[in-house]
Amino acid sequence: MTIFQVELEQEKEKTQKIAQVAARGASIAAEFGHDPDAVQVFLRHYFRHVDAVDVDERSVANLLGLVESHYRAAMQRPPARAVISIRKPSQSDGGLTAGGGTVVQIVTDDRPFLVDSVTMEVLRQGWSIREVFHPQFLVRRDLEGNLLGIVRAGEAEHDRNVIPESWMHLEILPPSRTDSREMLIPELEQGLLEVLRLVEETVEDWQKMITRSEDTIEMLKDPEFIGDHADQAALACELLSWLNANHFTFLGYREYEVITHKSGIDFKVRPGTGLGILRPDQDPPGTFHAIPQSNGKPELMIITKDNQQSRVHRPAYLDYIAFRIFDGNERVIGERRFLGLFSSSAYSESVARVPVLRQKAAAVIQLSGYSEHSHGGKAIMDALETYPRDELFQTPLAELAAVVEKVAHLKERRQVRMFVRRDPYGRYLSCLIYLPRDRYTTSVRKRMEKILMSALGGYSIGYTVRVTESVLARLHFVVRMPVGKILAEIDVRSLERELTLATRSWDDEFADLMVGVDHADRLAGLVAALPEGYKEDYTARQVLKDLSALIALKGEHDTSMAIYVPDRPDDEADLRLKIFRREASLSLSRILPHLSLLGVDVIDERPYELAMGNGERGFIYDFGVQVPGGAEAVQSRWTSEARQRFMAAFSASYVGDSESDRFNALIMGADLDWRDVSVLRSIGRYLRQVGITYSQSYFAQALSSNVDIARHLVKLFQTRFDPKLALDGKARGIAAEELADKIKKSLNGVASLDHDRIVRSFLAVIQAVVRTNFYVADCQAIALKLLPRQIPDLPEPRPAFEIFVYSPRMEGVHLRYGPVARGGIRWSDRAEDFRTEVLGLVKAQMVKNTVIVPVGAKGGFYCKRLPESREREAWLAEGLACYQLFVTSLLDVTDNIVDGVVDAPADVVRYDGDDPYLVVAADKGTATFSDVANKISVDAGFWLGDAFASGGSAGYDHKAMGITARGAWVSVGRHFR
């Protein structure tokens, strides 16, 4: 089906629906005793010129309700007055709805310019127009304005009592501004009344203004009024005659006396001379007057722009055409001023047929030195024909000739050129900009507007654009200054350079940045495959950094990050975080909790997938985040070091090297490294195992509420155990004691008793630790060797030595009640209290073995990331891996014996004596792990070698041999010897 056929079908459907509306209306009219035929004619006429699509979108009830509402508004209208109804339809409005919008219904005398002027006013006040219906009717009214009936055109031909009326129905949406919303409708109504008055005055005075222009022509022929300006007067007469031939819409006329005195020149209104929009006898504030310039002979004819935009017919700045009156001394003593708008024909007519322009064109050709029929002359005439018409009227000849000749020489060269004209009164700057056509886009135009407004300090900017088959497009900007402010001098060449940069495309900028960059060919290939949306969101400089980061990634799961302050001023984020990944994508639902627990709010996310060539993919995830303290905190706290700390913490949390919990708030809250926070987290886990009832979240909250104390706790741990600190044992002890005292004093400022108890518990644990592997290179778990008898409130019996092992993957504990004590390692399934389980086992062991060995040992570990139990092999493999991690961590803080001499572990600061004895026997869940433990021992060079774990393929099966029973018998025998 063709477009024409579709439109015919739509018109047919419109006719059918209007017939339904008319029939329904006629039926209702008949019930009330009205003429149903007249109602049908009225309804059909109302929708005659309404677009078929608009009719199709509405129900019959809606259309009928619309007309009924408008008819009620028209029932009473005082003579020569307009009726304006503005309201938001409700459910009770007989079917009329406006989709949540506001309805404006106007009934007034029919005149030219009504629809244009009314819609201009609605838009001027910031409303959006969704629908406009504009039926025109011939009506009869009584002397009080009551509607007597609608008259058909044939009946009204010789009836003087028939009034032509314009009925306008608008459906509009309110401005987005939130201030003074209660005044929106009163302001709109007042504005519409003013506009209707201006239209009325303009139309009523139209013929009078034509007459004044004819009078002015006669005046300009009188030497008494024109002084020594006969040539200009003749040209002015020709122009006025041309304007009268429907080339100018006269909107206002007024005469002025021009009074010169020592302090300046004043314009005084001649009372009773005002017509149209200038009908009042006084000037409103800010009225523009073309004051004669003091730097030369005053012109007889002035063609310029007024300071005000027209509120009638077209929303353009009013054309100001004035004719001055001179006395015998060549002084300006009066002015006849016409305000209006050049008609569309004035802009399309050839310059050769327009007075003033014809003479200017001939003069420009003459000044150029070209023959009118030469190639150069024709190029200049072509430039003049396409030159902005307002500029042709307003630009002085010398300035126009210079610019037009340069424009003619531009030809088809790809370049950016700017030509400016300063208003003689300093009110605005006209900028003609020529640029390559393929570089003209809306974004380029907006960048230019921003540059011009910023450079000139403008109040408003208007533009027109001309794009043809030529290589060059043309933009014409007019930048207006605030009323009363004079345009300052400008550096045209500097401004032109800025505008040239604004026309450069994204690809141009990227190509410049790639000069001298490594992998330039690879980057160029990647850029060609970038999605346009990505290029719109980021500058070329940002993308170069992004692609370089992607190229630098090696493995499939390799990740890098960047965090920076947003470039765009309208970005609501305080910082933006970018994550770069090759091949394997990231889960956004997994990322967000990690960021949230680090103390930032994610307010937007932009994931991108990029083609990297050879079937490879790259991923960029861009997150906008808000931080506590906002932009001020970004400046003061989010230093380069802090950003690196944040990114390292996120990476560790996401990949599982660190747990994602509320302890992570300390990373930015207390300026701690994620590994330092892991120390505090491990102490929190230990305290929970020994029976402290507070939850891990509450531990984290207590430390986050007292960040200075949290920092001091970490500092105390570092002071005691960091082997790189240049401190001997005595100096460490003194420094640690001072820090402990400082923490205790800080407790005076802790408001919560719970928080006080938690901090004291953390301090007690740190002071009870005698060894740690935290500073051992490549350790994958934190092992804390403690003296439990130094920690208050621990359950009895307290072992002599205890090693607590923590990692995001597993946790474990080894209790030893003497320097030499053996015991098994259990794979526990009790996450919350595996230490309690181990403590119970060691109690039983000590009772059972009391006749053999007076003390014992026991250990246990819990796996935190086990797969589903139905995946048996994976489940066992994870358990074995956790066992290996646990045993390795125990050895990290255990002395060795080399050549009969005790050898302390590297990078471990000791606060206890030599302690090389550690044996790990098998127990529940670890019966088959002894060989693994022995291999760890042998590989580490531990002095017990394959005797480290009793049993196994190289040891004895102590249960089969009855070692416990035999030992008991031997012990008893020796006792009674």
PDB file of N, CA and C in Angstrom, residues 305-307 317 391 394 418-433 445-464 475-483 485-488 490 495 499:
ATOM      1  N   LYS A 305      18.179  45.560  13.977  1.00  0.00           N
ATOM      2  CA  LYS A 305      17.290  44.696  14.749  1.00  0.00           C
ATOM      3  C   LYS A 305      16.958  45.373  16.075  1.00  0.00           C
ATOM      4  N   ASP A 306      15.715  45.192  16.512  1.00  0.00           N
ATOM      5  CA  ASP A 306      15.310  45.713  17.813  1.00  0.00           C
ATOM      6  C   ASP A 306      15.813  44.772  18.913  1.00  0.00           C
ATOM      7  N   ASN A 307      15.724  45.221  20.144  1.00  0.00           N
ATOM      8  CA  ASN A 307      16.146  44.391  21.277  1.00  0.00           C
ATOM      9  C   ASN A 307      15.103  43.344  21.661  1.00  0.00           C
ATOM     10  N   TYR A 317      13.536  38.353  16.277  1.00  0.00           N
ATOM     11  CA  TYR A 317      13.784  39.717  16.734  1.00  0.00           C
ATOM     12  C   TYR A 317      13.223  40.691  15.693  1.00  0.00           C
ATOM     13  N   GLU A 391      21.892  40.123   7.293  1.00  0.00           N
ATOM     14  CA  GLU A 391      23.248  40.663   7.287  1.00  0.00           C
ATOM     15  C   GLU A 391      23.468  41.584   6.089  1.00  0.00           C
ATOM     16  N   GLN A 394      21.992  44.932   6.988  1.00  0.00           N
ATOM     17  CA  GLN A 394      22.546  45.650   8.122  1.00  0.00           C
ATOM     18  C   GLN A 394      24.041  45.946   8.021  1.00  0.00           C
ATOM     19  N   MET A 418      35.810  31.933   9.975  1.00  0.00           N
ATOM     20  CA  MET A 418      34.807  32.693  10.712  1.00  0.00           C
ATOM     21  C   MET A 418      34.878  34.156  10.309  1.00  0.00           C
ATOM     22  N   PHE A 419      33.726  34.762  10.097  1.00  0.00           N
ATOM     23  CA  PHE A 419      33.625  36.191   9.795  1.00  0.00           C
ATOM     24  C   PHE A 419      32.628  36.791  10.785  1.00  0.00           C
ATOM     25  N   VAL A 420      33.033  37.859  11.425  1.00  0.00           N
ATOM     26  CA  VAL A 420      32.175  38.441  12.458  1.00  0.00           C
ATOM     27  C   VAL A 420      31.794  39.871  12.097  1.00  0.00           C
ATOM     28  N   ARG A 421      30.636  40.260  12.564  1.00  0.00           N
ATOM     29  CA  ARG A 421      30.202  41.657  12.440  1.00  0.00           C
ATOM     30  C   ARG A 421      29.669  42.108  13.789  1.00  0.00           C
ATOM     31  N   ARG A 422      30.217  43.172  14.260  1.00  0.00           N
ATOM     32  CA  ARG A 422      29.805  43.731  15.537  1.00  0.00           C
ATOM     33  C   ARG A 422      28.683  44.739  15.307  1.00  0.00           C
ATOM     34  N   ASP A 423      27.604  44.589  16.059  1.00  0.00           N
ATOM     35  CA  ASP A 423      26.521  45.564  15.995  1.00  0.00           C
ATOM     36  C   ASP A 423      27.077  46.953  16.334  1.00  0.00           C
ATOM     37  N   PRO A 424      26.726  47.986  15.548  1.00  0.00           N
ATOM     38  CA  PRO A 424      27.272  49.330  15.824  1.00  0.00           C
ATOM     39  C   PRO A 424      26.974  49.830  17.235  1.00  0.00           C
ATOM     40  N   TYR A 425      25.937  49.274  17.847  1.00  0.00           N
ATOM     41  CA  TYR A 425      25.555  49.713  19.184  1.00  0.00           C
ATOM     42  C   TYR A 425      26.036  48.745  20.270  1.00  0.00           C
ATOM     43  N   GLY A 426      26.862  47.760  19.885  1.00  0.00           N
ATOM     44  CA  GLY A 426      27.458  46.847  20.851  1.00  0.00           C
ATOM     45  C   GLY A 426      26.487  45.878  21.484  1.00  0.00           C
ATOM     46  N   ARG A 427      25.325  45.619  20.850  1.00  0.00           N
ATOM     47  CA  ARG A 427      24.317  44.754  21.463  1.00  0.00           C
ATOM     48  C   ARG A 427      24.508  43.283  21.140  1.00  0.00           C
ATOM     49  N   TYR A 428      25.118  42.981  20.025  1.00  0.00           N
ATOM     50  CA  TYR A 428      25.268  41.587  19.633  1.00  0.00           C
ATOM     51  C   TYR A 428      26.429  41.439  18.668  1.00  0.00           C
ATOM     52  N   LEU A 429      26.837  40.179  18.481  1.00  0.00           N
ATOM     53  CA  LEU A 429      27.879  39.848  17.519  1.00  0.00           C
ATOM     54  C   LEU A 429      27.308  38.824  16.557  1.00  0.00           C
ATOM     55  N   SER A 430      27.440  39.117  15.264  1.00  0.00           N
ATOM     56  CA  SER A 430      27.012  38.183  14.219  1.00  0.00           C
ATOM     57  C   SER A 430      28.226  37.397  13.757  1.00  0.00           C
ATOM     58  N   CYS A 431      28.129  36.073  13.783  1.00  0.00           N
ATOM     59  CA  CYS A 431      29.252  35.202  13.419  1.00  0.00           C
ATOM     60  C   CYS A 431      28.841  34.285  12.273  1.00  0.00           C
ATOM     61  N   LEU A 432      29.529  34.403  11.167  1.00  0.00           N
ATOM     62  CA  LEU A 432      29.353  33.477  10.044  1.00  0.00           C
ATOM     63  C   LEU A 432      30.492  32.473  10.084  1.00  0.00           C
ATOM     64  N   ILE A 433      30.149  31.187  10.189  1.00  0.00           N
ATOM     65  CA  ILE A 433      31.177  30.154  10.296  1.00  0.00           C
ATOM     66  C   ILE A 433      30.979  29.151   9.169  1.00  0.00           C
ATOM     67  N   ARG A 445      27.645  21.949  16.696  1.00  0.00           N
ATOM     68  CA  ARG A 445      26.981  23.246  16.829  1.00  0.00           C
ATOM     69  C   ARG A 445      26.836  23.652  18.290  1.00  0.00           C
ATOM     70  N   LYS A 446      26.499  22.707  19.147  1.00  0.00           N
ATOM     71  CA  LYS A 446      26.355  23.024  20.564  1.00  0.00           C
ATOM     72  C   LYS A 446      27.691  23.389  21.194  1.00  0.00           C
ATOM     73  N   ARG A 447      28.760  22.718  20.761  1.00  0.00           N
ATOM     74  CA  ARG A 447      30.086  23.083  21.291  1.00  0.00           C
ATOM     75  C   ARG A 447      30.453  24.497  20.876  1.00  0.00           C
ATOM     76  N   MET A 448      30.137  24.851  19.633  1.00  0.00           N
ATOM     77  CA  MET A 448      30.397  26.208  19.165  1.00  0.00           C
ATOM     78  C   MET A 448      29.586  27.229  19.963  1.00  0.00           C
ATOM     79  N   GLU A 449      28.325  26.925  20.192  1.00  0.00           N
ATOM     80  CA  GLU A 449      27.491  27.838  20.978  1.00  0.00           C
ATOM     81  C   GLU A 449      28.109  28.075  22.350  1.00  0.00           C
ATOM     82  N   LYS A 450      28.577  26.995  22.960  1.00  0.00           N
ATOM     83  CA  LYS A 450      29.160  27.109  24.300  1.00  0.00           C
ATOM     84  C   LYS A 450      30.415  27.969  24.275  1.00  0.00           C
ATOM     85  N   ILE A 451      31.244  27.783  23.260  1.00  0.00           N
ATOM     86  CA  ILE A 451      32.483  28.575  23.135  1.00  0.00           C
ATOM     87  C   ILE A 451      32.150  30.050  22.955  1.00  0.00           C
ATOM     88  N   LEU A 452      31.205  30.340  22.063  1.00  0.00           N
ATOM     89  CA  LEU A 452      30.848  31.733  21.792  1.00  0.00           C
ATOM     90  C   LEU A 452      30.227  32.397  23.015  1.00  0.00           C
ATOM     91  N   MET A 453      29.320  31.715  23.682  1.00  0.00           N
ATOM     92  CA  MET A 453      28.684  32.290  24.864  1.00  0.00           C
ATOM     93  C   MET A 453      29.700  32.547  25.963  1.00  0.00           C
ATOM     94  N   SER A 454      30.638  31.635  26.121  1.00  0.00           N
ATOM     95  CA  SER A 454      31.651  31.797  27.158  1.00  0.00           C
ATOM     96  C   SER A 454      32.615  32.924  26.825  1.00  0.00           C
ATOM     97  N   ALA A 455      33.048  32.977  25.569  1.00  0.00           N
ATOM     98  CA  ALA A 455      34.037  33.987  25.173  1.00  0.00           C
ATOM     99  C   ALA A 455      33.460  35.398  25.190  1.00  0.00           C
ATOM    100  N   LEU A 456      32.178  35.515  24.843  1.00  0.00           N
ATOM    101  CA  LEU A 456      31.570  36.840  24.708  1.00  0.00           C
ATOM    102  C   LEU A 456      30.757  37.260  25.930  1.00  0.00           C
ATOM    103  N   GLY A 457      30.465  36.321  26.820  1.00  0.00           N
ATOM    104  CA  GLY A 457      29.622  36.649  27.956  1.00  0.00           C
ATOM    105  C   GLY A 457      28.197  36.950  27.533  1.00  0.00           C
ATOM    106  N   GLY A 458      27.699  36.218  26.553  1.00  0.00           N
ATOM    107  CA  GLY A 458      26.386  36.494  25.974  1.00  0.00           C
ATOM    108  C   GLY A 458      25.227  36.107  26.868  1.00  0.00           C
ATOM    109  N   TYR A 459      24.081  36.695  26.555  1.00  0.00           N
ATOM    110  CA  TYR A 459      22.832  36.404  27.269  1.00  0.00           C
ATOM    111  C   TYR A 459      22.027  35.337  26.534  1.00  0.00           C
ATOM    112  N   SER A 460      22.049  35.390  25.209  1.00  0.00           N
ATOM    113  CA  SER A 460      21.330  34.403  24.410  1.00  0.00           C
ATOM    114  C   SER A 460      22.053  34.230  23.087  1.00  0.00           C
ATOM    115  N   ILE A 461      21.752  33.117  22.424  1.00  0.00           N
ATOM    116  CA  ILE A 461      22.380  32.854  21.128  1.00  0.00           C
ATOM    117  C   ILE A 461      21.350  32.204  20.215  1.00  0.00           C
ATOM    118  N   GLY A 462      21.292  32.696  18.974  1.00  0.00           N
ATOM    119  CA  GLY A 462      20.430  32.105  17.964  1.00  0.00           C
ATOM    120  C   GLY A 462      21.274  31.619  16.798  1.00  0.00           C
ATOM    121  N   TYR A 463      20.739  30.719  16.011  1.00  0.00           N
ATOM    122  CA  TYR A 463      21.522  30.200  14.897  1.00  0.00           C
ATOM    123  C   TYR A 463      20.625  29.826  13.734  1.00  0.00           C
ATOM    124  N   THR A 464      21.202  29.850  12.536  1.00  0.00           N
ATOM    125  CA  THR A 464      20.611  29.246  11.345  1.00  0.00           C
ATOM    126  C   THR A 464      21.719  28.466  10.669  1.00  0.00           C
ATOM    127  N   LEU A 475      27.176  28.073   9.240  1.00  0.00           N
ATOM    128  CA  LEU A 475      26.431  28.350  10.464  1.00  0.00           C
ATOM    129  C   LEU A 475      26.439  29.852  10.709  1.00  0.00           C
ATOM    130  N   HIS A 476      25.273  30.398  11.016  1.00  0.00           N
ATOM    131  CA  HIS A 476      25.192  31.823  11.331  1.00  0.00           C
ATOM    132  C   HIS A 476      24.687  31.961  12.765  1.00  0.00           C
ATOM    133  N   PHE A 477      25.561  32.430  13.642  1.00  0.00           N
ATOM    134  CA  PHE A 477      25.211  32.645  15.040  1.00  0.00           C
ATOM    135  C   PHE A 477      25.036  34.137  15.299  1.00  0.00           C
ATOM    136  N   VAL A 478      24.083  34.462  16.121  1.00  0.00           N
ATOM    137  CA  VAL A 478      23.944  35.825  16.629  1.00  0.00           C
ATOM    138  C   VAL A 478      23.956  35.736  18.154  1.00  0.00           C
ATOM    139  N   VAL A 479      25.025  36.250  18.757  1.00  0.00           N
ATOM    140  CA  VAL A 479      25.175  36.218  20.208  1.00  0.00           C
ATOM    141  C   VAL A 479      24.772  37.577  20.761  1.00  0.00           C
ATOM    142  N   ARG A 480      23.723  37.596  21.569  1.00  0.00           N
ATOM    143  CA  ARG A 480      23.210  38.849  22.115  1.00  0.00           C
ATOM    144  C   ARG A 480      23.692  39.035  23.545  1.00  0.00           C
ATOM    145  N   MET A 481      24.032  40.280  23.850  1.00  0.00           N
ATOM    146  CA  MET A 481      24.492  40.629  25.185  1.00  0.00           C
ATOM    147  C   MET A 481      23.292  40.969  26.076  1.00  0.00           C
ATOM    148  N   PRO A 482      23.464  40.874  27.397  1.00  0.00           N
ATOM    149  CA  PRO A 482      22.391  41.327  28.289  1.00  0.00           C
ATOM    150  C   PRO A 482      22.091  42.805  28.039  1.00  0.00           C
ATOM    151  N   VAL A 483      20.835  43.184  28.207  1.00  0.00           N
ATOM    152  CA  VAL A 483      20.450  44.582  27.985  1.00  0.00           C
ATOM    153  C   VAL A 483      21.278  45.489  28.900  1.00  0.00           C
ATOM    154  N   LYS A 485      24.537  45.900  28.611  1.00  0.00           N
ATOM    155  CA  LYS A 485      25.944  45.514  28.574  1.00  0.00           C
ATOM    156  C   LYS A 485      26.465  45.640  27.148  1.00  0.00           C
ATOM    157  N   ILE A 486      27.615  46.306  26.999  1.00  0.00           N
ATOM    158  CA  ILE A 486      28.199  46.530  25.677  1.00  0.00           C
ATOM    159  C   ILE A 486      29.182  45.417  25.351  1.00  0.00           C
ATOM    160  N   LEU A 487      29.117  44.938  24.132  1.00  0.00           N
ATOM    161  CA  LEU A 487      30.016  43.891  23.672  1.00  0.00           C
ATOM    162  C   LEU A 487      31.466  44.366  23.714  1.00  0.00           C
ATOM    163  N   ALA A 488      32.336  43.585  24.367  1.00  0.00           N
ATOM    164  CA  ALA A 488      33.750  43.954  24.482  1.00  0.00           C
ATOM    165  C   ALA A 488      34.496  43.580  23.201  1.00  0.00           C
ATOM    166  N   ILE A 490      37.037  41.578  20.906  1.00  0.00           N
ATOM    167  CA  ILE A 490      37.330  40.142  20.891  1.00  0.00           C
ATOM    168  C   ILE A 490      38.522  39.863  19.986  1.00  0.00           C
ATOM    169  N   LEU A 495      39.485  33.124  18.660  1.00  0.00           N
ATOM    170  CA  LEU A 495      38.161  32.524  18.707  1.00  0.00           C
ATOM    171  C   LEU A 495      37.973  31.550  17.543  1.00  0.00           C
ATOM    172  N   LEU A 499      37.003  27.532  17.684  1.00  0.00           N
ATOM    173  CA  LEU A 499      35.877  26.964  16.945  1.00  0.00           C
ATOM    174  C   LEU A 499      36.343  25.866  15.996  1.00  0.00           C
TER     175      LEU A 499
END
